[in-house]
XYZ file of C-alpha atoms in Angstrom:
651
model
C 42.808 11.207 -26.862
C 43.086 7.481 -27.718
C 43.629 6.557 -24.154
C 40.184 8.375 -23.281
C 38.429 6.425 -26.274
C 39.553 3.158 -24.832
C 38.375 3.940 -21.230
C 34.921 4.962 -22.610
C 34.659 1.822 -24.775
C 35.623 -0.240 -21.614
C 32.937 1.447 -19.333
C 30.582 1.138 -22.365
C 31.088 -2.741 -22.167
C 31.079 -2.769 -18.444
C 27.656 -1.023 -18.375
C 26.060 -3.470 -21.131
C 26.978 -6.481 -18.694
C 24.920 -4.763 -15.883
C 21.754 -6.106 -15.088
C 18.566 -3.965 -14.778
C 18.557 -1.999 -11.312
C 14.882 -1.978 -11.003
C 13.664 -5.206 -8.774
C 10.586 -5.840 -7.594
C 10.157 -8.999 -5.586
C 7.787 -10.398 -2.474
C 9.355 -9.742 1.136
C 10.699 -12.406 2.992
C 8.626 -13.449 6.095
C 5.273 -12.183 4.601
C 2.319 -13.528 6.786
C -0.458 -14.498 4.721
C -3.596 -12.207 4.486
C -5.946 -13.920 2.313
C -8.860 -11.496 2.395
C -6.658 -8.631 1.507
C -4.793 -10.588 -1.249
C -8.398 -11.573 -2.868
C -9.610 -7.937 -2.875
C -6.598 -6.382 -4.434
C -6.409 -9.374 -6.868
C -10.123 -8.717 -7.627
C -9.253 -5.089 -8.411
C -6.510 -6.105 -10.880
C -8.721 -8.844 -12.556
C -11.157 -6.313 -13.618
C -10.699 -3.111 -15.800
C -7.679 -0.791 -15.388
C -8.434 1.491 -12.092
C -6.826 4.245 -10.428
C -6.633 2.661 -6.923
C -5.570 4.556 -3.725
C -4.624 2.219 -0.864
C -4.831 3.621 2.615
C -3.289 2.132 5.751
C -1.646 3.344 8.841
C 2.329 3.158 9.048
C 3.489 -0.635 9.480
C 0.291 -1.935 8.747
C 2.137 -3.916 5.617
C 0.856 -2.233 2.724
C 4.032 -2.508 0.897
C 4.663 -6.210 1.892
C 0.885 -6.958 0.652
C 1.396 -5.273 -2.850
C 4.549 -7.006 -3.282
C 3.182 -10.419 -2.532
C 0.385 -9.809 -5.209
C 2.173 -7.932 -7.904
C 5.419 -10.265 -7.961
C 2.984 -12.616 -10.025
C 3.802 -13.496 -13.662
C 0.826 -11.558 -14.748
C 2.021 -8.095 -14.001
C 4.973 -5.812 -14.638
C 5.297 -3.159 -11.928
C 6.662 0.252 -12.454
C 7.721 0.928 -9.049
C 8.522 4.086 -7.305
C 9.306 4.123 -3.691
C 9.180 7.853 -2.592
C 11.140 6.985 0.905
C 14.192 6.851 -1.268
C 15.923 10.321 -1.232
C 16.817 9.740 -4.945
C 13.249 10.824 -5.642
C 13.906 14.526 -4.734
C 12.890 16.457 -7.632
C 11.155 16.265 -11.132
C 14.325 15.600 -12.792
C 15.091 12.294 -11.015
C 11.232 11.202 -11.294
C 11.438 11.822 -15.197
C 14.585 9.617 -15.342
C 12.950 6.840 -13.258
C 9.943 6.927 -15.192
C 11.835 6.666 -18.537
C 13.894 3.940 -17.427
C 11.316 1.758 -16.170
C 9.196 2.176 -19.442
C 12.126 1.207 -21.577
C 12.901 -1.852 -19.117
C 9.153 -2.850 -19.642
C 9.054 -2.819 -23.371
C 12.634 -4.494 -23.534
C 11.392 -7.363 -21.330
C 8.336 -7.891 -23.735
C 10.916 -8.008 -26.787
C 13.175 -10.548 -24.993
C 10.654 -12.734 -23.401
C 10.926 -16.361 -24.609
C 7.424 -17.141 -23.556
C 6.222 -14.250 -26.023
C 7.384 -15.270 -29.287
C 6.864 -12.514 -31.958
C 7.250 -9.591 -29.938
C 10.803 -8.698 -30.603
C 9.828 -5.490 -32.713
C 8.906 -3.965 -29.269
C 12.774 -3.404 -28.767
C 12.036 -0.340 -31.026
C 9.578 0.986 -28.420
C 12.096 0.671 -25.748
C 14.484 2.567 -27.858
C 12.105 5.379 -28.239
C 12.245 5.899 -24.444
C 16.046 5.736 -24.551
C 16.584 8.160 -27.202
C 13.999 10.750 -25.752
C 15.815 10.607 -22.231
C 19.133 11.103 -24.024
C 18.026 14.086 -26.027
C 16.605 15.517 -23.005
C 19.807 15.116 -21.243
C 21.808 16.501 -23.871
C 19.637 19.701 -24.106
C 19.945 20.190 -20.559
C 23.869 19.305 -20.582
C 24.430 21.873 -23.361
C 22.411 24.644 -21.405
C 24.419 23.863 -18.321
C 27.658 24.238 -19.977
C 26.812 27.373 -21.843
C 26.190 29.268 -18.405
C 29.273 27.735 -17.091
C 30.458 24.882 -14.823
C 28.303 23.546 -12.098
C 24.694 23.045 -11.736
C 22.654 19.764 -11.701
C 22.522 17.721 -14.882
C 19.047 17.310 -14.989
C 17.667 20.453 -13.116
C 15.816 21.898 -16.145
C 13.499 19.153 -16.627
C 10.301 20.738 -17.783
C 6.526 19.895 -17.428
C 6.658 19.382 -21.161
C 9.073 16.753 -21.054
C 7.102 14.558 -18.595
C 3.851 15.146 -20.735
C 5.673 13.871 -24.131
C 7.071 10.888 -21.973
C 3.509 9.912 -20.434
C 2.141 10.595 -24.255
C 5.031 8.085 -25.566
C 4.139 5.606 -23.029
C 0.245 5.878 -23.928
C 0.742 5.328 -27.738
C 3.255 2.336 -26.880
C 0.853 0.743 -24.651
C -1.882 1.038 -27.292
C 0.359 -0.736 -29.816
C 1.082 -3.286 -27.336
C -2.560 -4.442 -26.885
C -3.589 -4.153 -30.190
C -0.465 -6.217 -31.251
C -1.242 -9.826 -32.360
C 1.783 -11.831 -33.402
C 1.834 -14.243 -36.267
C 1.645 -17.805 -34.667
C 1.202 -19.567 -38.059
C 4.623 -18.747 -39.722
C 7.449 -20.525 -38.209
C 10.522 -18.605 -36.870
C 12.959 -17.679 -39.359
C 15.798 -19.666 -37.573
C 13.706 -22.679 -37.811
C 12.470 -22.302 -41.292
C 16.281 -21.831 -42.323
C 17.205 -25.073 -40.369
C 14.390 -26.978 -42.011
C 15.264 -26.140 -45.603
C 18.930 -26.645 -45.042
C 18.320 -30.049 -43.623
C 16.104 -30.709 -46.486
C 18.753 -29.719 -49.252
C 21.203 -31.661 -47.428
C 19.382 -34.654 -47.465
C 18.750 -34.189 -51.255
C 22.473 -33.747 -51.892
C 23.223 -36.692 -49.979
C 20.771 -38.975 -51.799
C 22.524 -40.641 -54.937
C 20.614 -40.237 -58.219
C 19.196 -43.629 -59.222
C 21.238 -45.027 -62.245
C 19.482 -45.398 -65.572
C 19.126 -49.111 -66.388
C 21.519 -50.387 -68.868
C 20.118 -52.074 -72.030
C 21.125 -55.422 -70.730
C 18.971 -54.952 -67.925
C 15.944 -57.241 -67.450
C 12.399 -56.020 -68.013
C 11.823 -57.557 -64.385
C 14.094 -55.032 -62.878
C 12.472 -52.108 -64.886
C 8.917 -53.328 -63.603
C 10.157 -53.520 -59.966
C 11.043 -50.037 -59.894
C 7.752 -48.822 -61.385
C 5.796 -50.717 -58.561
C 8.169 -49.251 -55.985
C 7.444 -45.632 -57.308
C 3.815 -46.175 -57.482
C 3.844 -47.441 -53.839
C 5.679 -44.293 -52.645
C 3.092 -42.175 -54.555
C 0.269 -43.743 -52.683
C 1.989 -43.440 -49.175
C 2.521 -39.867 -49.978
C -1.184 -39.300 -50.942
C -2.372 -40.964 -47.538
C -0.108 -38.918 -45.583
C -1.513 -35.736 -47.328
C -4.992 -36.940 -46.400
C -3.964 -37.248 -42.788
C -2.679 -33.700 -42.837
C -6.044 -32.284 -44.264
C -9.332 -31.865 -42.356
C -11.349 -33.406 -45.229
C -12.169 -30.225 -46.807
C -9.020 -29.670 -48.664
C -7.633 -27.350 -45.786
C -4.339 -28.038 -44.463
C -4.765 -29.142 -40.399
C -2.487 -27.498 -38.261
C -0.240 -29.784 -36.229
C -0.492 -27.784 -32.921
C -2.827 -25.262 -32.060
C -0.767 -22.778 -29.647
C -2.742 -20.513 -27.372
C -1.609 -16.885 -27.956
C 0.707 -15.678 -25.255
C -0.746 -13.847 -22.165
C 0.299 -10.218 -22.067
C 1.753 -8.750 -18.814
C -0.544 -6.172 -17.278
C 1.637 -2.922 -16.439
C 1.201 -1.516 -12.947
C 2.096 1.689 -11.992
C 2.812 1.603 -8.005
C 3.805 4.802 -5.982
C 4.665 3.972 -2.431
C 4.272 6.611 0.187
C 2.394 8.777 -2.268
C 1.613 11.507 0.024
C 5.228 12.790 -0.390
C 4.521 13.831 -4.037
C 3.528 17.204 -3.346
C 6.966 17.849 -1.354
C 9.035 16.477 -3.882
C 7.332 17.914 -6.903
C 6.736 21.374 -6.163
C 5.582 22.352 -9.645
C 1.686 22.007 -9.394
C 1.388 21.961 -13.392
C 3.803 19.158 -13.500
C 1.899 17.241 -10.604
C -1.233 17.953 -12.419
C 0.104 16.714 -15.783
C 1.323 13.385 -14.319
C -1.889 12.806 -12.575
C -3.951 13.597 -15.340
C -1.851 11.084 -17.593
C -2.672 8.338 -15.171
C -6.422 9.255 -15.291
C -5.950 8.784 -19.291
C -4.142 5.469 -18.858
C -6.816 3.833 -16.456
C -10.365 5.439 -16.856
C -10.203 6.592 -20.418
C -7.988 4.151 -22.351
C -7.865 1.278 -20.062
C -4.265 0.534 -20.586
C -2.794 -0.306 -17.140
C -3.517 -0.046 -13.663
C -2.318 2.850 -11.120
C -1.918 2.163 -7.405
C -0.894 4.858 -4.749
C -0.186 3.674 -1.399
C -0.357 6.051 1.509
C -0.607 6.449 5.300
C -1.680 9.874 5.252
C -5.446 9.985 5.203
C -5.578 13.941 4.021
C -4.121 12.794 0.749
C -7.391 12.049 -0.498
C -8.174 15.797 0.251
C -5.385 16.632 -2.051
C -6.384 14.383 -4.940
C -9.987 15.588 -4.573
C -8.533 19.559 -5.053
C -6.818 18.362 -8.178
C -9.962 16.791 -9.621
C -8.837 13.235 -9.587
C -10.337 11.563 -6.299
C -13.642 11.275 -7.586
C -12.050 8.910 -10.385
C -10.296 6.771 -7.739
C -10.994 3.531 -6.041
C -10.263 3.328 -2.360
C -9.035 0.309 -0.387
C -8.063 0.584 3.418
C -5.966 -1.999 4.940
C -6.161 -2.308 8.655
C -4.116 -4.505 11.098
C -4.619 -8.157 11.157
C -7.828 -9.566 12.792
C -7.513 -11.213 16.007
C -8.027 -14.652 15.116
C -4.917 -14.456 12.643
C -2.902 -12.622 15.328
C -3.577 -15.382 17.518
C -2.333 -17.924 15.281
C 0.689 -15.877 14.545
C 1.407 -15.629 18.143
C 1.259 -19.542 18.678
C 3.083 -20.488 15.265
C 5.816 -17.840 15.022
C 6.352 -15.784 18.103
C 5.941 -18.515 21.029
C 8.428 -20.899 19.505
C 11.217 -18.098 19.870
C 10.460 -17.652 23.643
C 12.285 -19.921 25.791
C 10.007 -22.370 27.797
C 10.821 -20.937 31.160
C 9.752 -17.278 29.908
C 6.480 -18.389 28.518
C 4.571 -17.969 31.512
C 4.824 -14.204 31.713
C 3.307 -13.874 28.195
C -0.623 -13.693 27.978
C -2.261 -13.390 24.565
C -5.304 -11.438 25.757
C -3.134 -8.878 27.838
C -0.693 -8.368 24.845
C -3.585 -8.068 22.219
C -5.116 -5.396 24.565
C -1.449 -3.361 24.124
C -0.694 -4.150 20.657
C -3.698 -5.371 18.805
C -3.234 -6.796 15.455
C 0.281 -4.801 14.408
C 2.525 -7.649 14.281
C 5.548 -5.609 13.926
C 4.924 -4.385 17.700
C 4.452 -7.992 18.659
C 7.750 -8.939 17.243
C 9.514 -5.926 18.842
C 8.174 -6.436 22.149
C 8.748 -10.239 22.367
C 12.466 -9.632 21.313
C 13.023 -7.417 24.121
C 11.116 -9.220 26.519
C 13.182 -12.357 25.732
C 16.628 -10.225 25.767
C 15.596 -8.916 29.123
C 14.908 -12.309 30.788
C 11.211 -11.944 31.073
C 11.426 -8.764 33.387
C 9.945 -6.280 30.543
C 6.611 -4.975 31.271
C 4.470 -3.301 28.804
C 4.585 -0.136 30.053
C 8.546 -0.397 29.788
C 8.360 -1.102 25.899
C 9.702 1.309 23.572
C 6.170 1.526 21.846
C 4.382 2.317 24.758
C 6.833 4.763 25.968
C 6.822 6.801 22.641
C 3.050 6.822 22.783
C 2.815 7.906 26.258
C 5.396 10.813 25.596
C 3.680 12.045 22.604
C 0.359 12.063 24.177
C 1.639 14.180 27.456
C 3.694 16.628 24.983
C 0.639 17.371 23.001
C -1.392 18.032 26.318
C 1.234 20.159 28.086
C 2.007 22.039 24.835
C -1.726 22.775 24.409
C -2.284 23.744 27.948
C 0.751 26.131 28.170
C 0.358 27.935 24.961
C -0.626 31.338 25.211
C -4.242 32.218 24.022
C -5.136 33.305 20.754
C -5.263 37.045 20.229
C -8.665 38.321 19.256
C -8.958 39.567 15.733
C -10.863 42.923 15.427
C -11.683 41.811 11.582
C -11.888 38.135 11.613
C -13.620 38.138 8.177
C -10.783 40.250 6.585
C -8.131 38.286 7.888
C -9.479 34.926 6.859
C -9.874 36.690 3.342
C -6.327 37.766 3.320
C -5.174 34.422 4.331
C -7.227 32.823 1.704
C -5.898 35.138 -0.818
C -2.203 34.361 0.369
C -2.704 30.480 0.145
C -5.032 30.509 -2.987
C -2.099 29.163 -5.140
C -1.197 26.215 -2.893
C -3.266 22.946 -2.763
C -5.582 22.234 -0.308
C -3.537 19.475 1.428
C -0.826 22.330 2.321
C -3.509 24.465 4.156
C -5.445 24.211 7.213
C -9.044 23.410 7.324
C -11.070 26.728 7.550
C -13.280 26.478 10.267
C -14.129 27.999 13.846
C -11.463 28.475 16.301
C -11.213 26.047 19.205
C -12.967 26.648 22.511
C -9.298 27.178 24.033
C -6.687 28.043 21.435
C -3.397 26.140 21.815
C -0.668 25.605 19.481
C 0.233 21.943 20.671
C 3.230 19.835 20.075
C 4.822 20.515 16.729
C 4.800 17.429 14.516
C 7.021 17.478 11.421
C 5.337 16.580 8.287
C 6.528 16.010 4.752
C 3.586 17.267 3.212
C 4.035 20.872 4.328
C 7.916 21.185 4.346
C 11.086 20.711 2.536
C 11.561 16.677 2.624
C 15.457 17.074 3.368
C 15.228 20.035 5.797
C 15.230 19.760 9.804
C 11.978 19.921 11.480
C 11.292 23.421 13.140
C 11.444 23.781 16.721
C 8.488 24.376 19.039
C 7.663 28.108 18.982
C 4.052 29.046 20.321
C 4.391 32.810 19.705
C 5.158 32.359 15.733
C 1.906 33.367 14.229
C 3.336 32.566 10.342
C 4.243 28.993 11.274
C 2.959 26.565 8.636
C 3.824 23.494 10.615
C 1.171 20.921 11.230
C 0.800 22.075 15.133
C -2.539 20.854 16.752
C -4.978 23.693 17.021
C -6.940 22.149 19.954
C -7.210 22.499 23.644
C -5.895 20.162 26.309
C -9.415 19.714 27.432
C -10.490 18.495 23.983
C -7.668 16.133 23.498
C -8.431 14.667 26.985
C -12.078 14.478 26.171
C -11.501 12.306 23.135
C -9.125 10.127 24.624
C -11.338 9.735 27.669
C -14.065 8.393 25.078
C -11.598 5.925 23.130
C -10.806 4.233 26.365
C -14.512 3.307 27.310
C -15.337 -0.349 27.285
C -16.926 -1.431 23.963
C -15.707 1.667 22.008
C -13.476 1.037 19.036
C -14.524 3.970 16.694
C -15.984 7.238 16.770
C -17.481 9.213 13.952
C -15.440 11.902 12.343
C -18.258 14.044 11.214
C -19.755 13.886 15.013
C -16.526 15.125 16.611
C -15.943 17.839 13.917
C -19.625 19.446 14.708
C -18.831 19.141 18.366
C -15.280 20.430 18.694
C -14.540 21.871 15.342
C -12.825 20.404 12.129
C -9.860 22.258 12.787
C -9.144 20.629 16.166
C -9.896 17.032 14.937
C -7.786 17.439 11.895
C -4.957 18.690 13.934
C -5.375 15.565 16.267
C -4.805 13.418 13.102
C -2.111 15.434 11.868
C -0.549 15.182 15.256
C -0.214 11.352 14.863
C -2.845 10.811 17.666
C -5.871 9.834 15.483
C -6.203 8.237 12.145
C -9.353 8.629 9.966
C -10.537 5.916 7.666
C -12.688 6.843 4.847
C -13.596 3.393 4.290
C -13.998 0.230 6.364
C -10.833 -2.016 6.357
C -10.933 -5.083 4.497
C -10.639 -7.166 7.568
C -12.355 -6.242 10.689
C -10.028 -5.553 13.282
C -10.185 -6.140 17.268
C -12.623 -8.947 17.492
C -12.536 -12.865 17.073
C -14.995 -14.602 14.780
C -15.803 -17.060 17.529
C -17.233 -14.404 19.654
C -20.117 -14.168 17.543
C -20.986 -17.892 17.966
C -20.799 -17.270 21.699
C -22.765 -14.353 22.077
C -26.045 -16.071 22.180
C -24.829 -18.224 25.011
C -23.359 -15.252 26.823
C -26.284 -13.389 26.690
C -28.360 -16.429 27.973
C -26.055 -17.004 30.957
C -24.805 -13.691 31.770
C -26.798 -10.404 31.874
C -25.668 -7.563 29.499
C -22.792 -5.831 30.937
C -23.726 -2.065 31.484
C -22.042 -0.094 28.676
C -20.486 3.103 30.418
C -21.142 6.319 28.688
C -18.611 9.102 27.531
C -18.809 10.751 30.888
C -18.266 7.534 32.984
C -14.915 6.278 34.301
C -15.232 2.995 32.520
C -14.581 0.983 35.654
C -16.513 -2.200 36.098
C -18.081 -2.390 39.862
C -20.404 -4.764 41.443
C -19.093 -8.104 40.110
C -22.392 -9.734 41.424
C -24.276 -7.895 38.755
C -22.571 -9.900 35.885
C -23.213 -13.082 37.332
C -25.919 -15.356 35.858
C -29.027 -15.676 38.137
C -30.728 -18.865 36.936
C -32.235 -21.993 38.872
C -30.365 -23.405 41.729
C -29.406 -26.396 39.577
C -28.092 -24.405 36.954
C -26.078 -21.942 39.011
C -22.403 -22.200 38.818
C -19.529 -20.158 40.197
C -17.248 -17.961 37.800
C -13.815 -16.872 38.436
C -12.744 -13.254 38.276
C -10.678 -14.189 34.986
C -13.905 -15.819 33.499
C -15.976 -12.799 34.419
C -13.410 -10.554 32.776
C -13.347 -12.677 29.750
C -17.124 -12.800 29.462
C -17.207 -8.889 29.671
C -14.765 -8.566 27.075
C -16.633 -10.763 24.619
C -19.720 -8.642 25.317
C -18.014 -5.728 24.722
C -16.542 -6.945 21.380
C -20.101 -7.808 20.285
C -21.181 -4.145 21.263
C -18.450 -2.641 19.467
C -18.963 -4.443 16.318
C -22.843 -3.593 16.445
C -21.911 0.231 17.277
C -19.276 0.243 14.428
C -21.830 -0.699 11.751
C -24.304 2.191 12.679
C -21.863 4.633 12.072
C -21.900 6.062 8.540
C -19.195 7.928 6.976
C -15.464 8.377 8.199
C -14.375 6.836 11.327
C -11.729 7.755 13.789
C -9.561 5.355 15.559
C -5.953 5.749 17.593
C -3.429 5.795 15.226
C -2.144 2.502 16.863
C -3.478 0.105 19.213
C -0.734 1.111 21.754
C -1.583 4.578 21.387
C -5.167 3.501 22.768
C -3.382 1.690 25.639
C -1.218 4.830 26.492
C -4.424 6.997 26.504
C -5.720 4.921 29.477
C -2.590 5.804 31.406
C -2.382 9.537 30.554
C -6.253 9.992 31.312
C -5.658 8.450 34.587
C -2.799 10.472 35.153
C -4.942 13.643 34.702
C -7.826 12.375 36.469
C -8.709 13.892 39.724
C -7.901 11.465 42.711
C -10.271 11.081 45.630
C -8.965 14.524 47.322
C -10.173 16.232 44.286
C -6.618 17.547 43.607
C -5.327 18.384 40.253
C -2.457 16.329 38.513
C 0.865 17.443 38.833
C 1.611 17.324 35.006
C -0.547 20.615 34.230
C -3.123 23.071 35.608
C -6.196 22.525 33.341
C -9.293 24.503 33.495
C -12.583 23.086 32.652
C -11.772 19.480 33.266
C -14.137 18.919 36.094
C -15.063 15.555 34.577
C -11.718 14.268 34.949
């Protein structure tokens, strides 16, 4: 028993010396994004808000938020749902409690915030609430027998109590005003101690003896009067003329840190927290902290565009602010290419890299640039774009979608479609909208598509299901579109000057079920708002647009049914006076055509109202060209060897 007690005391001392496990710092190698940083800082400077940050995978959402939130003005309660530890309600409760305790403990111990030591008691409140819950659950598990998870019985009421405790502590934090007039007790005791020691060391003046002369007594009286005058003059200097004491220094009150709830990959919340009541409780508490009491900021970052549908179903989205992060603009990508990528390439290999060609493939996604250039250097300059890993993955995914959609058996006609719809509606009535397919008309050619694993609709720790086109009860996010529909959408995206398509327009044309399935299938991405920085165009093109239009006739913009191939180069050349005519090389013609298309694409993009569809990555758009060419009929009107498709005469 004694040895066990000693071991527990030793472990307690070791735990007391451990630092906090919660760290939040900026990521190394961050490349500046001034517009995005300014936009996020603008949101954080205003009244506390519930902000949802949308952006495709690998676009830099986490790095951007880390760069902003690591400033001294914020304290971040960070939850990265990529980590497997956030697997259930119990682990989320423990993490919430620990980070809330850490926040108020840091307030109490901050040397730049004198007078806040009493907030250590607020930190204790979270600690003891957590300990009481653990004790309750532990006793319940031990009574049922050995085994079982220690925190497997966390209830919604525990989360509600924790959020209410955080709300009350934040209210006290924002209303608290420390006393700046009184000196710290340690300083006061030191001052009084110094004064006492001075008095004790000063010897008392001796009384003059009877034989002392009267001149010495007069000298002592004059000295005392001089000391009194000096004291009066010092007191006058320390007053402001009205008899009120003047403070020696006016110290400004310490700046309070703004707490920020940051949930990364927030679209995994429905899979991690299966209890709808607990999820509703947590989100409602976040709304109270932001929109009602204005106590802290809440930021949810997600790469899934349908996360807003789920939030709207829970009556939360209409209270949120949306920010969309896109890839780097072309001008910033060019600068990054020159300053950071080219210096890493040997001089003898640089001739094989062309910025415009690479930008056409990888756009402003810097992570793909880094991967390709590293592989290019390692291969000795023998790597083509179509041999890169990112292109091969995109090309394979598109082909799998087309092949599976084409070869899937047609849907069996239902004798009672309305009754079937009502039955499925009744079965899924308890599920959030995020877990259900969009109710709409069936596609023209029914196909199951290639199965894509999604953490939103499945156990995040289970293996993805295999493809089974004959399974009618499968809830996986398979594509409910035909191969023809997918090829038609791909063909539209590869047309010169086409950067985005209207989400609502394609839903009306092909059905919302088909378009939503392409989004869930990682082919397309929908943007509910425009990105902060415009992608795919160079601001210098705007200034050159007028000169291009004056010197070169407008390039014919091909429609959705055309091949998109530029023919008759002589139509592009400018026809002016003989003295002003000049010859253009083929490369210059292509560059001018690209600039004209960029201008036209920017104008067309501004005309679209509502959500906009884009390929999920720039390399996906690049792979679409290759796939469409593979399925396009050749000069002999033969069908591609990949699949036999009906109704694709336009290809």
